[in-house]
Amino acid sequence: MATERELSDFLKSVEKRAFKRSLYHVRNEESALDIVQDSMLKLAEHYGDKPANELPMLFQRILSNCTLDWFRRQKTRNALFSSMSDFEGPDDEGGDFDLLETYAGSETADSAEDLARRAQVFRDIETEIQELPPRQREAFLMRYWEEMDVAETAAAMGCSEGSVKTHCFRAVQTLGKALKAKGIEL
């Protein structure tokens, strides 16, 4: 059974990655924060008594389900209201996520030109990831961002391991071609 401390430490360790993953899916910071918060609350409320080693898989599944629920709500909401702009504030822009802030962990003395070039490459990569079909994007992010193995990803996505491998292969192929076309070699 996970202690409160283990649960708290786990949630702190996945907070930023979960936010980034949600942001890739919903493309809105406030919505991504809501999804992550809901996922964390559900994990703590319903599964806080599970062993600590089960928490990562449970959380990934809950996060995926909360994201799908968000999309369902949006679909219903958009079907009910013909113009959502009537219900949104005038400054609802869903600002950009700062990739340089995420990458700032490398405390090297780079020139401004290097930082700008790196930021542009990250924006290009982020854009291409956002363009992936939803299941490919989900599999790709779980496998390579969350560093989950194939079995964990399959369990979290509710599909077979073969499907995960196929989604990841296609995502990598698509990203590789798109980035190569932009002159980015990784």
PDB file of C-alpha atoms in Angstrom:
ATOM      1  CA  MET A   1       0.000   0.000   0.000  1.00  0.00           C
ATOM      2  CA  ALA A   2       1.301   3.423  -0.938  1.00  0.00           C
ATOM      3  CA  THR A   3       1.794   5.869   1.896  1.00  0.00           C
ATOM      4  CA  GLU A   4       0.611   9.462   1.621  1.00  0.00           C
ATOM      5  CA  ARG A   5       4.225  10.491   1.139  1.00  0.00           C
ATOM      6  CA  GLU A   6       4.756   7.984  -1.709  1.00  0.00           C
ATOM      7  CA  LEU A   7       1.557   9.130  -3.398  1.00  0.00           C
ATOM      8  CA  SER A   8       2.548  12.773  -3.018  1.00  0.00           C
ATOM      9  CA  ASP A   9       6.064  12.131  -4.337  1.00  0.00           C
ATOM     10  CA  PHE A  10       4.660  10.196  -7.288  1.00  0.00           C
ATOM     11  CA  LEU A  11       2.235  12.970  -8.207  1.00  0.00           C
ATOM     12  CA  LYS A  12       5.000  15.576  -7.988  1.00  0.00           C
ATOM     13  CA  SER A  13       7.219  13.465 -10.245  1.00  0.00           C
ATOM     14  CA  VAL A  14       4.622  13.128 -13.029  1.00  0.00           C
ATOM     15  CA  GLU A  15       3.007  16.563 -12.841  1.00  0.00           C
ATOM     16  CA  LYS A  16       4.992  18.354 -15.558  1.00  0.00           C
ATOM     17  CA  ARG A  17       5.089  15.435 -17.988  1.00  0.00           C
ATOM     18  CA  ALA A  18       1.365  14.829 -17.545  1.00  0.00           C
ATOM     19  CA  PHE A  19       0.683  18.500 -18.226  1.00  0.00           C
ATOM     20  CA  LYS A  20       2.817  18.463 -21.362  1.00  0.00           C
ATOM     21  CA  ARG A  21       1.143  15.294 -22.595  1.00  0.00           C
ATOM     22  CA  SER A  22      -2.319  16.752 -21.983  1.00  0.00           C
ATOM     23  CA  LEU A  23      -1.295  19.996 -23.644  1.00  0.00           C
ATOM     24  CA  TYR A  24      -0.227  18.097 -26.760  1.00  0.00           C
ATOM     25  CA  HIS A  25      -3.683  16.537 -26.900  1.00  0.00           C
ATOM     26  CA  VAL A  26      -6.014  19.408 -26.061  1.00  0.00           C
ATOM     27  CA  ARG A  27      -3.838  22.365 -27.134  1.00  0.00           C
ATOM     28  CA  ASN A  28      -5.143  24.570 -24.341  1.00  0.00           C
ATOM     29  CA  GLU A  29      -3.188  25.212 -21.140  1.00  0.00           C
ATOM     30  CA  GLU A  30      -6.200  25.694 -18.873  1.00  0.00           C
ATOM     31  CA  SER A  31      -7.877  22.540 -20.123  1.00  0.00           C
ATOM     32  CA  ALA A  32      -4.645  20.579 -19.818  1.00  0.00           C
ATOM     33  CA  LEU A  33      -4.244  21.757 -16.228  1.00  0.00           C
ATOM     34  CA  ASP A  34      -7.835  20.734 -15.467  1.00  0.00           C
ATOM     35  CA  ILE A  35      -7.301  17.291 -16.967  1.00  0.00           C
ATOM     36  CA  VAL A  36      -4.119  16.718 -14.975  1.00  0.00           C
ATOM     37  CA  GLN A  37      -5.738  17.944 -11.777  1.00  0.00           C
ATOM     38  CA  ASP A  38      -8.781  15.716 -12.295  1.00  0.00           C
ATOM     39  CA  SER A  39      -6.512  12.745 -13.013  1.00  0.00           C
ATOM     40  CA  MET A  40      -4.474  13.326  -9.878  1.00  0.00           C
ATOM     41  CA  LEU A  41      -7.589  13.693  -7.747  1.00  0.00           C
ATOM     42  CA  LYS A  42      -9.107  10.495  -9.131  1.00  0.00           C
ATOM     43  CA  LEU A  43      -5.884   8.583  -8.516  1.00  0.00           C
ATOM     44  CA  ALA A  44      -5.657   9.810  -4.944  1.00  0.00           C
ATOM     45  CA  GLU A  45      -9.346   9.327  -4.234  1.00  0.00           C
ATOM     46  CA  HIS A  46      -9.898   5.912  -5.803  1.00  0.00           C
ATOM     47  CA  TYR A  47      -6.478   4.273  -5.926  1.00  0.00           C
ATOM     48  CA  GLY A  48      -4.428   5.898  -3.165  1.00  0.00           C
ATOM     49  CA  ASP A  49      -4.476   2.629  -1.261  1.00  0.00           C
ATOM     50  CA  LYS A  50      -2.811   0.662  -4.083  1.00  0.00           C
ATOM     51  CA  PRO A  51       0.857  -0.352  -3.936  1.00  0.00           C
ATOM     52  CA  ALA A  52       3.280   2.381  -5.035  1.00  0.00           C
ATOM     53  CA  ASN A  53       4.541   0.326  -7.997  1.00  0.00           C
ATOM     54  CA  GLU A  54       1.009   0.255  -9.489  1.00  0.00           C
ATOM     55  CA  LEU A  55       0.530   4.023  -9.379  1.00  0.00           C
ATOM     56  CA  PRO A  56       2.275   4.876 -12.704  1.00  0.00           C
ATOM     57  CA  MET A  57       0.089   2.509 -14.749  1.00  0.00           C
ATOM     58  CA  LEU A  58      -3.081   3.566 -12.977  1.00  0.00           C
ATOM     59  CA  PHE A  59      -2.266   7.233 -13.437  1.00  0.00           C
ATOM     60  CA  GLN A  60      -1.528   6.860 -17.155  1.00  0.00           C
ATOM     61  CA  ARG A  61      -4.845   5.086 -17.676  1.00  0.00           C
ATOM     62  CA  ILE A  62      -6.739   7.709 -15.658  1.00  0.00           C
ATOM     63  CA  LEU A  63      -5.013  10.535 -17.569  1.00  0.00           C
ATOM     64  CA  SER A  64      -5.948   8.938 -20.896  1.00  0.00           C
ATOM     65  CA  ASN A  65      -9.555   8.494 -19.784  1.00  0.00           C
ATOM     66  CA  CYS A  66      -9.794  12.066 -18.483  1.00  0.00           C
ATOM     67  CA  THR A  67      -8.442  13.339 -21.805  1.00  0.00           C
ATOM     68  CA  LEU A  68     -10.983  11.282 -23.746  1.00  0.00           C
ATOM     69  CA  ASP A  69     -13.730  12.547 -21.433  1.00  0.00           C
ATOM     70  CA  TRP A  70     -12.628  16.123 -22.155  1.00  0.00           C
ATOM     71  CA  PHE A  71     -12.916  15.491 -25.902  1.00  0.00           C
ATOM     72  CA  ARG A  72     -16.359  13.944 -25.444  1.00  0.00           C
ATOM     73  CA  ARG A  73     -17.503  16.956 -23.441  1.00  0.00           C
ATOM     74  CA  GLN A  74     -16.160  19.301 -26.118  1.00  0.00           C
ATOM     75  CA  LYS A  75     -17.962  17.380 -28.830  1.00  0.00           C
ATOM     76  CA  THR A  76     -21.225  17.547 -26.903  1.00  0.00           C
ATOM     77  CA  ARG A  77     -20.703  21.191 -26.034  1.00  0.00           C
ATOM     78  CA  ASN A  78     -19.977  22.103 -29.643  1.00  0.00           C
ATOM     79  CA  ALA A  79     -23.043  20.210 -30.801  1.00  0.00           C
ATOM     80  CA  LEU A  80     -25.252  22.072 -28.324  1.00  0.00           C
ATOM     81  CA  PHE A  81     -23.931  25.556 -28.964  1.00  0.00           C
ATOM     82  CA  SER A  82     -23.475  26.778 -32.497  1.00  0.00           C
ATOM     83  CA  SER A  83     -21.044  29.516 -31.533  1.00  0.00           C
ATOM     84  CA  MET A  84     -18.760  28.850 -28.593  1.00  0.00           C
ATOM     85  CA  SER A  85     -17.344  32.348 -28.935  1.00  0.00           C
ATOM     86  CA  ASP A  86     -20.529  33.578 -27.254  1.00  0.00           C
ATOM     87  CA  PHE A  87     -19.441  31.801 -24.091  1.00  0.00           C
ATOM     88  CA  GLU A  88     -15.698  32.533 -24.129  1.00  0.00           C
ATOM     89  CA  GLY A  89     -13.933  35.616 -22.880  1.00  0.00           C
ATOM     90  CA  PRO A  90     -12.406  38.082 -25.330  1.00  0.00           C
ATOM     91  CA  ASP A  91      -8.860  37.177 -24.264  1.00  0.00           C
ATOM     92  CA  ASP A  92      -9.249  33.369 -24.473  1.00  0.00           C
ATOM     93  CA  GLU A  93      -6.208  32.666 -26.609  1.00  0.00           C
ATOM     94  CA  GLY A  94      -4.781  29.487 -25.043  1.00  0.00           C
ATOM     95  CA  GLY A  95      -1.211  30.848 -24.959  1.00  0.00           C
ATOM     96  CA  ASP A  96       1.837  28.965 -26.145  1.00  0.00           C
ATOM     97  CA  PHE A  97       3.787  26.571 -23.971  1.00  0.00           C
ATOM     98  CA  ASP A  98       7.352  27.809 -23.552  1.00  0.00           C
ATOM     99  CA  LEU A  99       9.654  25.024 -24.736  1.00  0.00           C
ATOM    100  CA  LEU A 100      12.768  26.951 -23.741  1.00  0.00           C
ATOM    101  CA  GLU A 101      11.555  26.929 -20.152  1.00  0.00           C
ATOM    102  CA  THR A 102      11.251  23.157 -20.320  1.00  0.00           C
ATOM    103  CA  TYR A 103      14.667  22.829 -21.910  1.00  0.00           C
ATOM    104  CA  ALA A 104      16.293  25.282 -19.487  1.00  0.00           C
ATOM    105  CA  GLY A 105      17.551  22.320 -17.467  1.00  0.00           C
ATOM    106  CA  SER A 106      20.768  22.352 -19.482  1.00  0.00           C
ATOM    107  CA  GLU A 107      22.742  25.053 -17.736  1.00  0.00           C
ATOM    108  CA  THR A 108      25.182  25.548 -20.597  1.00  0.00           C
ATOM    109  CA  ALA A 109      26.385  28.916 -21.799  1.00  0.00           C
ATOM    110  CA  ASP A 110      24.825  28.936 -25.266  1.00  0.00           C
ATOM    111  CA  SER A 111      24.675  31.967 -27.475  1.00  0.00           C
ATOM    112  CA  ALA A 112      21.385  33.694 -28.103  1.00  0.00           C
ATOM    113  CA  GLU A 113      21.493  32.400 -31.665  1.00  0.00           C
ATOM    114  CA  ASP A 114      21.885  28.792 -30.442  1.00  0.00           C
ATOM    115  CA  LEU A 115      19.020  29.226 -27.993  1.00  0.00           C
ATOM    116  CA  ALA A 116      16.791  30.722 -30.674  1.00  0.00           C
ATOM    117  CA  ARG A 117      17.667  27.927 -33.127  1.00  0.00           C
ATOM    118  CA  ARG A 118      17.010  25.264 -30.471  1.00  0.00           C
ATOM    119  CA  ALA A 119      13.696  26.897 -29.535  1.00  0.00           C
ATOM    120  CA  GLN A 120      12.653  26.889 -33.195  1.00  0.00           C
ATOM    121  CA  VAL A 121      13.551  23.211 -33.560  1.00  0.00           C
ATOM    122  CA  PHE A 122      11.490  22.389 -30.458  1.00  0.00           C
ATOM    123  CA  ARG A 123       8.536  24.368 -31.799  1.00  0.00           C
ATOM    124  CA  ASP A 124       8.804  22.500 -35.105  1.00  0.00           C
ATOM    125  CA  ILE A 125       8.917  19.145 -33.298  1.00  0.00           C
ATOM    126  CA  GLU A 126       5.996  20.106 -31.072  1.00  0.00           C
ATOM    127  CA  THR A 127       3.959  21.197 -34.097  1.00  0.00           C
ATOM    128  CA  GLU A 128       4.626  17.924 -35.890  1.00  0.00           C
ATOM    129  CA  ILE A 129       3.698  15.896 -32.789  1.00  0.00           C
ATOM    130  CA  GLN A 130       0.420  17.816 -32.577  1.00  0.00           C
ATOM    131  CA  GLU A 131      -0.304  16.944 -36.206  1.00  0.00           C
ATOM    132  CA  LEU A 132      -0.115  13.194 -35.557  1.00  0.00           C
ATOM    133  CA  PRO A 133      -3.396  11.271 -35.457  1.00  0.00           C
ATOM    134  CA  PRO A 134      -4.636  11.034 -31.829  1.00  0.00           C
ATOM    135  CA  ARG A 135      -3.845   7.337 -31.228  1.00  0.00           C
ATOM    136  CA  GLN A 136      -0.382   7.657 -32.781  1.00  0.00           C
ATOM    137  CA  ARG A 137       0.294  10.775 -30.703  1.00  0.00           C
ATOM    138  CA  GLU A 138      -0.888   9.033 -27.534  1.00  0.00           C
ATOM    139  CA  ALA A 139       1.246   5.933 -28.149  1.00  0.00           C
ATOM    140  CA  PHE A 140       4.269   8.039 -29.116  1.00  0.00           C
ATOM    141  CA  LEU A 141       4.038  10.247 -26.027  1.00  0.00           C
ATOM    142  CA  MET A 142       3.566   7.322 -23.673  1.00  0.00           C
ATOM    143  CA  ARG A 143       6.435   5.326 -25.130  1.00  0.00           C
ATOM    144  CA  TYR A 144       8.968   8.082 -25.686  1.00  0.00           C
ATOM    145  CA  TRP A 145       7.903  10.938 -23.405  1.00  0.00           C
ATOM    146  CA  GLU A 146       6.650   8.895 -20.451  1.00  0.00           C
ATOM    147  CA  GLU A 147       9.206   6.141 -21.159  1.00  0.00           C
ATOM    148  CA  MET A 148       6.627   3.419 -20.683  1.00  0.00           C
ATOM    149  CA  ASP A 149       7.281  -0.022 -22.144  1.00  0.00           C
ATOM    150  CA  VAL A 150       5.040  -1.568 -24.799  1.00  0.00           C
ATOM    151  CA  ALA A 151       2.993  -3.628 -22.317  1.00  0.00           C
ATOM    152  CA  GLU A 152       2.358  -0.637 -20.040  1.00  0.00           C
ATOM    153  CA  THR A 153       1.384   1.541 -22.994  1.00  0.00           C
ATOM    154  CA  ALA A 154      -0.967  -1.138 -24.331  1.00  0.00           C
ATOM    155  CA  ALA A 155      -2.633  -1.473 -20.927  1.00  0.00           C
ATOM    156  CA  ALA A 156      -2.970   2.302 -20.548  1.00  0.00           C
ATOM    157  CA  MET A 157      -4.386   2.721 -24.065  1.00  0.00           C
ATOM    158  CA  GLY A 158      -6.642  -0.326 -23.837  1.00  0.00           C
ATOM    159  CA  CYS A 159      -5.268  -1.980 -26.966  1.00  0.00           C
ATOM    160  CA  SER A 160      -2.882  -4.770 -27.946  1.00  0.00           C
ATOM    161  CA  GLU A 161       0.902  -4.512 -27.816  1.00  0.00           C
ATOM    162  CA  GLY A 162       0.950  -4.939 -31.599  1.00  0.00           C
ATOM    163  CA  SER A 163      -1.269  -1.876 -31.979  1.00  0.00           C
ATOM    164  CA  VAL A 164       1.068   0.146 -29.784  1.00  0.00           C
ATOM    165  CA  LYS A 165       4.058  -0.914 -31.878  1.00  0.00           C
ATOM    166  CA  THR A 166       2.202  -0.040 -35.081  1.00  0.00           C
ATOM    167  CA  HIS A 167       1.097   3.361 -33.770  1.00  0.00           C
ATOM    168  CA  CYS A 168       4.631   4.166 -32.585  1.00  0.00           C
ATOM    169  CA  PHE A 169       6.235   3.014 -35.830  1.00  0.00           C
ATOM    170  CA  ARG A 170       3.872   5.128 -37.897  1.00  0.00           C
ATOM    171  CA  ALA A 171       4.333   8.123 -35.614  1.00  0.00           C
ATOM    172  CA  VAL A 172       8.128   7.886 -35.833  1.00  0.00           C
ATOM    173  CA  GLN A 173       7.979   7.499 -39.620  1.00  0.00           C
ATOM    174  CA  THR A 174       5.656  10.477 -39.999  1.00  0.00           C
ATOM    175  CA  LEU A 175       7.698  12.658 -37.644  1.00  0.00           C
ATOM    176  CA  GLY A 176      10.951  11.651 -39.317  1.00  0.00           C
ATOM    177  CA  LYS A 177       9.689  12.569 -42.774  1.00  0.00           C
ATOM    178  CA  ALA A 178       8.136  15.846 -41.645  1.00  0.00           C
ATOM    179  CA  LEU A 179      11.222  16.959 -39.718  1.00  0.00           C
ATOM    180  CA  LYS A 180      13.576  15.920 -42.513  1.00  0.00           C
ATOM    181  CA  ALA A 181      11.501  18.007 -44.917  1.00  0.00           C
ATOM    182  CA  LYS A 182      12.108  20.971 -42.592  1.00  0.00           C
ATOM    183  CA  GLY A 183      15.849  20.242 -42.564  1.00  0.00           C
ATOM    184  CA  ILE A 184      15.922  18.891 -39.021  1.00  0.00           C
ATOM    185  CA  GLU A 185      18.146  15.868 -38.497  1.00  0.00           C
ATOM    186  CA  LEU A 186      17.927  14.220 -35.086  1.00  0.00           C
TER     187      LEU A 186
END
